[in-house]
CSV table of C-alpha atoms and ligand atoms in Angstrom, one decimal:
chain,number,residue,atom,x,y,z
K,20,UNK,CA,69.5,152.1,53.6
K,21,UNK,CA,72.8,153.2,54.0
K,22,UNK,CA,74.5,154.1,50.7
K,23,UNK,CA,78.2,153.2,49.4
K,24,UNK,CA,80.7,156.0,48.8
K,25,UNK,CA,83.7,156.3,46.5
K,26,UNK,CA,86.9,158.4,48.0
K,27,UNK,CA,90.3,158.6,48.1
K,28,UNK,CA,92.0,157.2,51.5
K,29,UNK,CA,95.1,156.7,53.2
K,30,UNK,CA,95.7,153.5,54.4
K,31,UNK,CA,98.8,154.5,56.3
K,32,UNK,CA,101.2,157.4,57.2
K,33,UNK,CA,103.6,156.2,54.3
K,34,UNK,CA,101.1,154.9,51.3
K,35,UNK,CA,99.7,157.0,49.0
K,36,UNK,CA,96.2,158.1,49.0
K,37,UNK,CA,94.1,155.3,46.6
K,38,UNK,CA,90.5,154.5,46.0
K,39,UNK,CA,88.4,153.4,48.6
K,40,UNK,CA,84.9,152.6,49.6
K,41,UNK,CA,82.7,152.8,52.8
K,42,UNK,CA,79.2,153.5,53.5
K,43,UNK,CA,77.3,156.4,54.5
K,44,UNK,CA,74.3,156.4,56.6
K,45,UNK,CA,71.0,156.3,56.0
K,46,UNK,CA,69.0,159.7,56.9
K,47,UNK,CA,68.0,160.6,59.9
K,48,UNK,CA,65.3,163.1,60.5
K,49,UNK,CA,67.7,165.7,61.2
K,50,UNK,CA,70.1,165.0,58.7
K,51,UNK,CA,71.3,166.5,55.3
K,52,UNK,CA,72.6,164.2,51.9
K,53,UNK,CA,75.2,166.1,50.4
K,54,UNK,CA,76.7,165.1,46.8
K,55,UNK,CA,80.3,166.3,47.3
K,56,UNK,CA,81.4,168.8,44.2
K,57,UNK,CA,84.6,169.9,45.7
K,58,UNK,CA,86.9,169.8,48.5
K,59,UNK,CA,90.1,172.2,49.2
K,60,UNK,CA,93.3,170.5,50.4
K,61,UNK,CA,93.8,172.1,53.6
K,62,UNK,CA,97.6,171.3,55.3
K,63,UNK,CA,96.0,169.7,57.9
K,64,UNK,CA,95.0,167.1,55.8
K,65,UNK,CA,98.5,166.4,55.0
K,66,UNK,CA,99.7,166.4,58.9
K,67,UNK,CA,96.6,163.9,59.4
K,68,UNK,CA,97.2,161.5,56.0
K,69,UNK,CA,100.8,161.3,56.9
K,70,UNK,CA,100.5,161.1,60.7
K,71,UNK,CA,102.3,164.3,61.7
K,72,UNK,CA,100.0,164.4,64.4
K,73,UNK,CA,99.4,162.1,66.7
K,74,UNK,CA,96.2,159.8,66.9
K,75,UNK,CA,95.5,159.5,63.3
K,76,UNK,CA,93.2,156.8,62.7
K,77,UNK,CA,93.7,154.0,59.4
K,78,UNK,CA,92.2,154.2,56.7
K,79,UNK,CA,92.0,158.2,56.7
K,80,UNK,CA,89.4,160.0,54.2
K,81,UNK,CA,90.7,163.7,55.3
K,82,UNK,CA,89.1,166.6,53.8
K,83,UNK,CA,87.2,169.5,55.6
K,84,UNK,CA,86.1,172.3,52.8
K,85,UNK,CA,83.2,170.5,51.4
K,86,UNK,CA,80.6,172.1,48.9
K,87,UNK,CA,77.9,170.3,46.9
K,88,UNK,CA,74.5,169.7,46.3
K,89,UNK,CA,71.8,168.8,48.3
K,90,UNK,CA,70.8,165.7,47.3
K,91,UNK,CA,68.1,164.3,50.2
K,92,UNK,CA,67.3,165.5,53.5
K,93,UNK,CA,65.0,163.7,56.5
K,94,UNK,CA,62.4,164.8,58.1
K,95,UNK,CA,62.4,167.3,60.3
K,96,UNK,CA,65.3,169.3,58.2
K,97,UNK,CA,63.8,172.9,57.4
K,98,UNK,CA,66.8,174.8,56.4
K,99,UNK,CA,67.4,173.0,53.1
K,100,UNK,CA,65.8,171.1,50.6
K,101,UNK,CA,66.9,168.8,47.5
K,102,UNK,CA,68.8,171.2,44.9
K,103,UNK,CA,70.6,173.5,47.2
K,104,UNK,CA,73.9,174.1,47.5
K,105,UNK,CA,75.6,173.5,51.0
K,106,UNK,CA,78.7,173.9,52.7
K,107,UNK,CA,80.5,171.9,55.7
K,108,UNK,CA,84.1,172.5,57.3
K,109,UNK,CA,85.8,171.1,59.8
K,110,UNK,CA,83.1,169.9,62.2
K,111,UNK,CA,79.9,167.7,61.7
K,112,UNK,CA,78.8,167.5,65.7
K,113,UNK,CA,79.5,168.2,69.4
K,114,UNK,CA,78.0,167.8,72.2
K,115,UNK,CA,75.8,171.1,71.9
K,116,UNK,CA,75.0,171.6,75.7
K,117,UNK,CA,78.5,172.9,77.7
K,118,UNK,CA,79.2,176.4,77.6
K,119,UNK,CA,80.8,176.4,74.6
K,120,UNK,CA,78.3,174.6,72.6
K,121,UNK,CA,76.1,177.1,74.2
K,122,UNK,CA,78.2,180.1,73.1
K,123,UNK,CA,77.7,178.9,69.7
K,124,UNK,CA,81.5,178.0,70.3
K,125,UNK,CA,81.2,174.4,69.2
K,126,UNK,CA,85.2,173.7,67.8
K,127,UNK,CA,85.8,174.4,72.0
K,128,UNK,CA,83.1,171.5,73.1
K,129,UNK,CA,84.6,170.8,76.6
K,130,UNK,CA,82.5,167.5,77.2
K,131,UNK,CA,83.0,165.1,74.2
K,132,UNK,CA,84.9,167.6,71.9
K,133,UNK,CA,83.6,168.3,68.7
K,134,UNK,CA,83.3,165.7,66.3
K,135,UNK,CA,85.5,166.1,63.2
K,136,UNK,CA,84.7,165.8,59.5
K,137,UNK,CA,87.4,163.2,59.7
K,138,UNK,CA,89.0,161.3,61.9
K,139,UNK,CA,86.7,161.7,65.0
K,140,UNK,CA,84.0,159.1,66.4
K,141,UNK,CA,81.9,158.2,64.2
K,142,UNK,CA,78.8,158.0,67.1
K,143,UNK,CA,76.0,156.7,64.2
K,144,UNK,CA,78.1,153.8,62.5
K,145,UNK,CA,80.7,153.1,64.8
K,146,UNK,CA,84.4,153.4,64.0
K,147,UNK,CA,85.6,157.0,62.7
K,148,UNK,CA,84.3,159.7,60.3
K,149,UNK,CA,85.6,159.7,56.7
K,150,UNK,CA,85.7,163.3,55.2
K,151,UNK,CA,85.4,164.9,51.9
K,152,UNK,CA,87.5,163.6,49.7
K,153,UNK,CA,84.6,161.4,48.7
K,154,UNK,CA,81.4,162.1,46.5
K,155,UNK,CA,79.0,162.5,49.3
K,156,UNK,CA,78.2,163.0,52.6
K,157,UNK,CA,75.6,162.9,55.4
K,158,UNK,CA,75.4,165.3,58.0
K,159,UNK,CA,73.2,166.8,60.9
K,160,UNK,CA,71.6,170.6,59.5
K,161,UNK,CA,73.2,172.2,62.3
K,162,UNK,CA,76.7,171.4,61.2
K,163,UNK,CA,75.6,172.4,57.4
K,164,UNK,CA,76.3,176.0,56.1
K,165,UNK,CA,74.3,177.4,53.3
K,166,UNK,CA,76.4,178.6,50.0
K,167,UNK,CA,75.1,182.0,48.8
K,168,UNK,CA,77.7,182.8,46.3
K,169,UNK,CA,77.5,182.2,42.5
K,170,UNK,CA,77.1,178.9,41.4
K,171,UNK,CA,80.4,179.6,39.2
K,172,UNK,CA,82.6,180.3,41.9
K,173,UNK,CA,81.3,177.4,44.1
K,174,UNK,CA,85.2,175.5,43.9
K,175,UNK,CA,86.8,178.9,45.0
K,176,UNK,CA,84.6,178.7,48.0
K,177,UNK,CA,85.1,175.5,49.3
K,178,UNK,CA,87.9,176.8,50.8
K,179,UNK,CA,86.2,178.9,53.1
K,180,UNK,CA,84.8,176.2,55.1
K,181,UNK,CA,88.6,175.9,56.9
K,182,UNK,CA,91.0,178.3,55.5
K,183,UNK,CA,88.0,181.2,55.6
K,184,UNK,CA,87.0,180.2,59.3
K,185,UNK,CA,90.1,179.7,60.3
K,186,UNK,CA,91.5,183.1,59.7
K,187,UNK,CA,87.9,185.2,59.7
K,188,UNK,CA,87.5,184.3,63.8
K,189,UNK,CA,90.7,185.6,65.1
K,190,UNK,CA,90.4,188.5,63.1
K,191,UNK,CA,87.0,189.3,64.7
K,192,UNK,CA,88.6,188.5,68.1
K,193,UNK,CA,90.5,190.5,68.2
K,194,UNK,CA,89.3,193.4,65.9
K,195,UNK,CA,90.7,193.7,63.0
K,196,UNK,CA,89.6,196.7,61.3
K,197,UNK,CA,90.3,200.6,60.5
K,198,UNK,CA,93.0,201.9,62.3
K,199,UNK,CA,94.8,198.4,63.0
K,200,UNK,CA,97.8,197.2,61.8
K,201,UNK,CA,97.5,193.5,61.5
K,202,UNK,CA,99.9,191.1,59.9
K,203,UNK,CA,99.5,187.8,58.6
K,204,UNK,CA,102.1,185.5,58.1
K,205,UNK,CA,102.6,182.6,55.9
K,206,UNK,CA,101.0,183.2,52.4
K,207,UNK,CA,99.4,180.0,52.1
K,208,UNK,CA,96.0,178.6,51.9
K,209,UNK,CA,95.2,180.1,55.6
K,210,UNK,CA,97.5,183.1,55.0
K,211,UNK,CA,95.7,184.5,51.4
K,212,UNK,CA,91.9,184.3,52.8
K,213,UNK,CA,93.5,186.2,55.8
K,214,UNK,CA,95.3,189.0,53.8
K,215,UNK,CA,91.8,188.9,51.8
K,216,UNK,CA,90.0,189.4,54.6
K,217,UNK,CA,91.7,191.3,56.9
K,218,UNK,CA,91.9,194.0,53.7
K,219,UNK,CA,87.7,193.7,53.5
K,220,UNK,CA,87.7,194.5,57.1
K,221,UNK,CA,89.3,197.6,56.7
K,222,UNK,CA,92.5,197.2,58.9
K,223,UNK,CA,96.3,198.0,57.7
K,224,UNK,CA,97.4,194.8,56.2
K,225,UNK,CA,101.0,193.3,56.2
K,226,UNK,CA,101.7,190.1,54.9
K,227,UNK,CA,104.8,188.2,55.7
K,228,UNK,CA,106.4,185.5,53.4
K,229,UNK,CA,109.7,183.5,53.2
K,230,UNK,CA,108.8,183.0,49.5
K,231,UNK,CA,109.7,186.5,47.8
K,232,UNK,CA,108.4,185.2,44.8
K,233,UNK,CA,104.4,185.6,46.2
K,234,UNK,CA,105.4,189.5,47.0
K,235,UNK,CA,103.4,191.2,44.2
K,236,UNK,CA,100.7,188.1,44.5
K,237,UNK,CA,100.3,189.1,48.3
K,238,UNK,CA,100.2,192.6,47.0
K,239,UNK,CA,97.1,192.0,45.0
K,240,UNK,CA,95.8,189.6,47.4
K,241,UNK,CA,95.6,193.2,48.9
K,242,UNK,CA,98.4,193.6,51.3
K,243,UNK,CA,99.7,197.1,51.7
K,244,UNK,CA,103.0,195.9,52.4
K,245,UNK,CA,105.0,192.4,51.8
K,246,UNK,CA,108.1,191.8,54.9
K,247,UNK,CA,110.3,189.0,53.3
K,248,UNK,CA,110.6,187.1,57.3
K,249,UNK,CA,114.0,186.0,56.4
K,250,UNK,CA,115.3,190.1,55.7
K,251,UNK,CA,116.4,190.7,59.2
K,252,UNK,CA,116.2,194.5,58.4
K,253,UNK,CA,112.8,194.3,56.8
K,254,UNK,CA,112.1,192.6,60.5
K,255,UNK,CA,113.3,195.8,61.9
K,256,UNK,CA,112.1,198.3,60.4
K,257,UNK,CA,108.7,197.0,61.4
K,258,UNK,CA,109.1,197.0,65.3
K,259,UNK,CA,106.6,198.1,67.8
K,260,UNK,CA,104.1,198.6,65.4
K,261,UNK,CA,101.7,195.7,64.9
K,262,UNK,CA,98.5,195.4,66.6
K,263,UNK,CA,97.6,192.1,65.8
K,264,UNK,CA,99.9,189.5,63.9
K,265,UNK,CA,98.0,186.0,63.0
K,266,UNK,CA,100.4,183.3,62.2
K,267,UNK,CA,99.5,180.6,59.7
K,268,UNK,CA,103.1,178.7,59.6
K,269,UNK,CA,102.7,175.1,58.8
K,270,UNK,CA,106.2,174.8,60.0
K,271,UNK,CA,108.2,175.3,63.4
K,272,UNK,CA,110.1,178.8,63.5
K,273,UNK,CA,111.0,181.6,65.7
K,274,UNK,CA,108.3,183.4,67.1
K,275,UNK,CA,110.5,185.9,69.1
K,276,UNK,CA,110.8,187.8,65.6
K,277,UNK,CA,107.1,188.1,65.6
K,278,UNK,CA,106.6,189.3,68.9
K,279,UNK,CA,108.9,191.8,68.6
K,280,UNK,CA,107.2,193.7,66.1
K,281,UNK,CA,104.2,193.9,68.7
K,282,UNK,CA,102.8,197.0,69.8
K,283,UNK,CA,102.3,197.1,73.9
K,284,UNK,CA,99.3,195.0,74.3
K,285,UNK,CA,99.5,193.6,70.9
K,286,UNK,CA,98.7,189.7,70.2
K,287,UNK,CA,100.6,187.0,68.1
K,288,UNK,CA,97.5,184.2,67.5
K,289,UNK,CA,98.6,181.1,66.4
K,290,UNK,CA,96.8,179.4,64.2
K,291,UNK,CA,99.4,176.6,62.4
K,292,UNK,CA,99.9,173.7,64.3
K,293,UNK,CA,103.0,172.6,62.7
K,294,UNK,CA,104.3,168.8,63.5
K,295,UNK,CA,107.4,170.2,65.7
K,296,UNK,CA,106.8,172.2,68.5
K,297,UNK,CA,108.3,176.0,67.8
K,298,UNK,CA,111.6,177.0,69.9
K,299,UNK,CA,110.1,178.4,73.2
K,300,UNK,CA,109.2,182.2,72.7
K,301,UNK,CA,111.7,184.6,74.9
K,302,UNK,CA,109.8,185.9,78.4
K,303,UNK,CA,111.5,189.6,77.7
K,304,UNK,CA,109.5,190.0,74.5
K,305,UNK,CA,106.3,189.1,76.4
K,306,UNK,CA,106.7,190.8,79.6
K,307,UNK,CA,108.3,194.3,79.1
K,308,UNK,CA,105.6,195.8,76.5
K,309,UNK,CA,102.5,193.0,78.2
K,310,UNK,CA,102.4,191.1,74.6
K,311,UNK,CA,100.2,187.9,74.3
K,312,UNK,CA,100.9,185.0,72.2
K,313,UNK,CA,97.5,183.1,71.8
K,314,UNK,CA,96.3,180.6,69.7
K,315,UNK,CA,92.2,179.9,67.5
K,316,UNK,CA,90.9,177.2,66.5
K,317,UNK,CA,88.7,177.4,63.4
K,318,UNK,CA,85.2,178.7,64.2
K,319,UNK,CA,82.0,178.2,65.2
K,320,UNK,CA,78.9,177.0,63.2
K,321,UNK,CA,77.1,180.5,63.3
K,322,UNK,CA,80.4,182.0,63.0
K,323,UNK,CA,81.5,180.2,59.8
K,324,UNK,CA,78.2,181.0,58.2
K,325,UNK,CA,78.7,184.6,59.4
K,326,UNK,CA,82.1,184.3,57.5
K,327,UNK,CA,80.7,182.9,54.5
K,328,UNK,CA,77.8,185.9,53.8
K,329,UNK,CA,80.9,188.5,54.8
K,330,UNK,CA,82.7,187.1,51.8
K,331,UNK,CA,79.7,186.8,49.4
K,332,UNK,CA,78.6,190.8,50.2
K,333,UNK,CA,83.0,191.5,50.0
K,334,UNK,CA,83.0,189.1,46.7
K,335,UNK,CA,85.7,187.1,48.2
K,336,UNK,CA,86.7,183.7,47.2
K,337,UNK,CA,90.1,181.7,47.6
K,338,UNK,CA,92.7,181.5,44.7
K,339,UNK,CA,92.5,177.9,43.8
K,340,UNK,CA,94.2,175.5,41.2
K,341,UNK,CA,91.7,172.7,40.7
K,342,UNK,CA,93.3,169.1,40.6
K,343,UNK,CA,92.0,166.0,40.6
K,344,UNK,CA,91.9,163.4,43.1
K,345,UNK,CA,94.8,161.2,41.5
K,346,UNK,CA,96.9,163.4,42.0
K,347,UNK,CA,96.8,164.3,45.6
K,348,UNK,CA,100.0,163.0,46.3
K,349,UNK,CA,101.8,165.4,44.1
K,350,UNK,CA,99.8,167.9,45.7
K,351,UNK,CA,100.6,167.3,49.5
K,352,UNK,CA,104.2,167.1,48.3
K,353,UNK,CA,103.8,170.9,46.3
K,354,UNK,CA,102.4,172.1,49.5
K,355,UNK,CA,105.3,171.1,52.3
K,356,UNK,CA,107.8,173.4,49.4
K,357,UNK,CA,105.0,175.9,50.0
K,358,UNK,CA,104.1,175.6,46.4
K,359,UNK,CA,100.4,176.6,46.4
K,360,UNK,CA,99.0,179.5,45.0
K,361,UNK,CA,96.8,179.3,46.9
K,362,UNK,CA,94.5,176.0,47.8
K,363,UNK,CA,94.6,172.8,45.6
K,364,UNK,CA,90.5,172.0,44.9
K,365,UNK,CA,89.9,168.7,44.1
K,366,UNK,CA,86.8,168.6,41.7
K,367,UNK,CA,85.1,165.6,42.9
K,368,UNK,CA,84.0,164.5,39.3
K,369,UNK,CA,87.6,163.2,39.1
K,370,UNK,CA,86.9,160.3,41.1
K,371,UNK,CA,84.1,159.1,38.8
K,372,UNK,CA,87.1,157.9,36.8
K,373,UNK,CA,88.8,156.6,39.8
K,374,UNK,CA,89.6,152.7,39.4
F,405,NAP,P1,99.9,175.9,53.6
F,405,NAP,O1,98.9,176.3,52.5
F,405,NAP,O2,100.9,174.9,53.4
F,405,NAP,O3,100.5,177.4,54.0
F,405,NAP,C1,101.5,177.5,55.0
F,405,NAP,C2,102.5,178.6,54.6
F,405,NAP,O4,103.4,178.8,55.6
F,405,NAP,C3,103.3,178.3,53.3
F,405,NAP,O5,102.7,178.6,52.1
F,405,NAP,C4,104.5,179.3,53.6
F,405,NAP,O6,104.2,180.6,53.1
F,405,NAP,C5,104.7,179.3,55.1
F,405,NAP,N1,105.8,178.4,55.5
F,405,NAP,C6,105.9,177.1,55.2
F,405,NAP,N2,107.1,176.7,55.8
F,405,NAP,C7,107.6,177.7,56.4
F,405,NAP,C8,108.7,177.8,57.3
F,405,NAP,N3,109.6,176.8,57.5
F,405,NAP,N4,109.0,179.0,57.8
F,405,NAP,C9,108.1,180.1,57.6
F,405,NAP,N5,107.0,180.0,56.8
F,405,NAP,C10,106.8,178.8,56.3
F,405,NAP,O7,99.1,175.5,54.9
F,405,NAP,P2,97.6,175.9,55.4
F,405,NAP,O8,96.6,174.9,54.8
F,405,NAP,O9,97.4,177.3,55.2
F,405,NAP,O10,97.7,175.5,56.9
F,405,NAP,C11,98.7,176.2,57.7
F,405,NAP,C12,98.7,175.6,59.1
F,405,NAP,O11,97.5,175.9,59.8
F,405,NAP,C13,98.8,174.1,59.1
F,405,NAP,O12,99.7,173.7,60.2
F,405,NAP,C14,97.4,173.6,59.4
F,405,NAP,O13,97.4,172.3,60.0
F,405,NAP,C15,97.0,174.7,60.3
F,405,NAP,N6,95.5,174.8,60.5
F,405,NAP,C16,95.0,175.2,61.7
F,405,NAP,C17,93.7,175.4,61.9
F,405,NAP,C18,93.2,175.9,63.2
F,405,NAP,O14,92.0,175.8,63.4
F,405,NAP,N7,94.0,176.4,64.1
F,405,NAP,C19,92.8,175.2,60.8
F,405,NAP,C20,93.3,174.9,59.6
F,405,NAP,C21,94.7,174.7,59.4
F,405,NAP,P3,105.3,181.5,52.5
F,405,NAP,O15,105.7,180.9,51.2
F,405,NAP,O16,104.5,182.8,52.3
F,405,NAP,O17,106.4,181.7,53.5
F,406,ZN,ZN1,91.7,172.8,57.5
């Protein structure tokens, strides 16, 4: 039988998020019952809720840093049992054959495209997947992760299904570690697991923020240095010198300023996708020192859960202010004035009370 779930949902680009209710469905042998605990509030929620990008589909559930409790599983599920604590991010299927797939590279499916948390096609029931601003959810075992921190710290990790993922995988790419000077820009939810991890990887980490406020925060974050973007002379006195710069702007800005403190053969990776395309980047800044600009998307399933043990054995965990669902308006609205330090949670017993 399929089961009803309470969430939260947009029922258009300009409504607030309210109380909604859809089903889940039933078990399949391969699949895992999840009672949702938390969920982080990732910015792409926002750009999906209020149809900054395009092809959002009505009414949205968004949410993509899931962690609960294992409440069910069918069958033929042998990685998890009743009791257990699980994770899922951004993805819950793809197509699991192409290269990518095959690569273990399933956010890059190249035949039906992987199938998001929310918003995507919903293949089972029809219609489109509802995500995790809900108390539970069904998924297939190979798009669950399994949770090995403390049970304490299980809301600070929710956030490591997207904003851990998100910034772990580039940093592997393109090796982040001793002798590297890599910068991360945008101290947001995204930016603060990047500084955090790029620091447990061993590299030389620079953070950079138009909020001078979050300097000493970035600082114990554990940035070895803090470039306000907007100093022009703090820009400079940086030039040449990165290896690796990972951008996590929610917003459209200059990326010429970036590239300019590349080293030859050093990489800008983009990893906001803000609503507005940014100005295009100058040729000269590319060409004359053979800088890249690049862009990641999340990260694989084996990848995230690769991600996930690295911050357990490094005792990472995101810097989180719990809310509850009723008031994830105010919260969307804090994070466009970049005023998050540093992922809103939602604690999912908060919509017991919903109406
Ligand atoms: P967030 O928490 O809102 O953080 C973004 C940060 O960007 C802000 O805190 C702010 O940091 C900085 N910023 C904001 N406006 C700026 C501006 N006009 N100029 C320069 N800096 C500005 O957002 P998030 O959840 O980390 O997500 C960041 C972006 O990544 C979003 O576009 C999201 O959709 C995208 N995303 C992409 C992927 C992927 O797979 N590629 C995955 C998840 C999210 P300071 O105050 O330090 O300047
Ligand atoms: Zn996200």
């Amino acid at each position: 039988m399929p089961s009803q779930a309470k969430a939260y949902a947009a029922q258009s680009a300009t409504t607030p998020l309210a109380p909604f209710s859809f089903e889940r469905r039933d078990l399949r042998p391969d699949d895992v019952a999840i009672d949702i605990l938390f969920c982080g509030v990732c910015h792409s929620d926002l750009h999906t809720a209020r149809s900054e990008w395009d092809g959002t589909l009505f009414p949205c559930v968004p949410g993509h840093e899931i962690v609960g409790r294992v409440s069910a599983v069918g069958s033929d599920v042998t990685g998890f049992q009743a009791g257990d604590l699980a994770g899922v991010g951004c993805m819950v299927d793809s197509c699991g054959h192409c290269p990518s797939c095959s690569a273990g590279e399933e956010q890059y499916c190249e035949t039906t495209g992987f199938v998001g948390t929310y918003n995507g096609p919903d293949t089972v029931l029809g219609g489109h997947t509802f995500g995790g601003y809900s108390d539970k959810i069904v998924v297939k075992e190979s798009f669950v992760l399994k949770v090995g921190h403390d049970e304490k710290d299980l809301a600070a990790v929710a956030p490591l299904l997207c904003a851990g993922i998100t910034t772990y995988s580039p940093l592997r790419h393109w090796n982040a570690g001793p002798g590297k000077k890599v910068g991360i820009v945008g101290i947001g939810g995204l930016g603060h697991m990047g500084i955090k991890i790029a620091a447990a990887m061993g590299a030389h980490v620079v953070a950079f923020t138009t909020s001078p406020s979050k300097i000493e925060d970035a600082k114990k974050l554990g940035a070895h240095d803090v470039i306000v973007s907007r100093d022009a002379d703090q820009m400079a006195a940086h030039a040449n010198s990165f290896d690796f710069i990972l951008d996590t702007v929610a917003a459209s800005h200059d990326l010429d300023a970036l590239t300019a403190l590349l080293k030859r053969d050093g990489t800008l990776t983009l990893v906001g996708v803000p609503e507005h395309a940014h100005p295009s980047p100058a040729v000269g800044n590319l060409v004359f020192k053979r800088r890249a600009i690049a862009g990641s998307l999340i990260g694989g399933i084996a990848e995230t859960q690769e991600m996930l043990d690295f911050c357990n054995e490094h005792g990472l965990t995101s810097d989180i202010e719990m809310i509850a669902i009723q008031d994830i308006d105010t919260a969307y609205d804090r994070m466009v004035k970049s005023d998050v330090k540093y992922r809103f949670v939602i604690d999912m017993q908060s919509l017991k009370d919903a109406a």
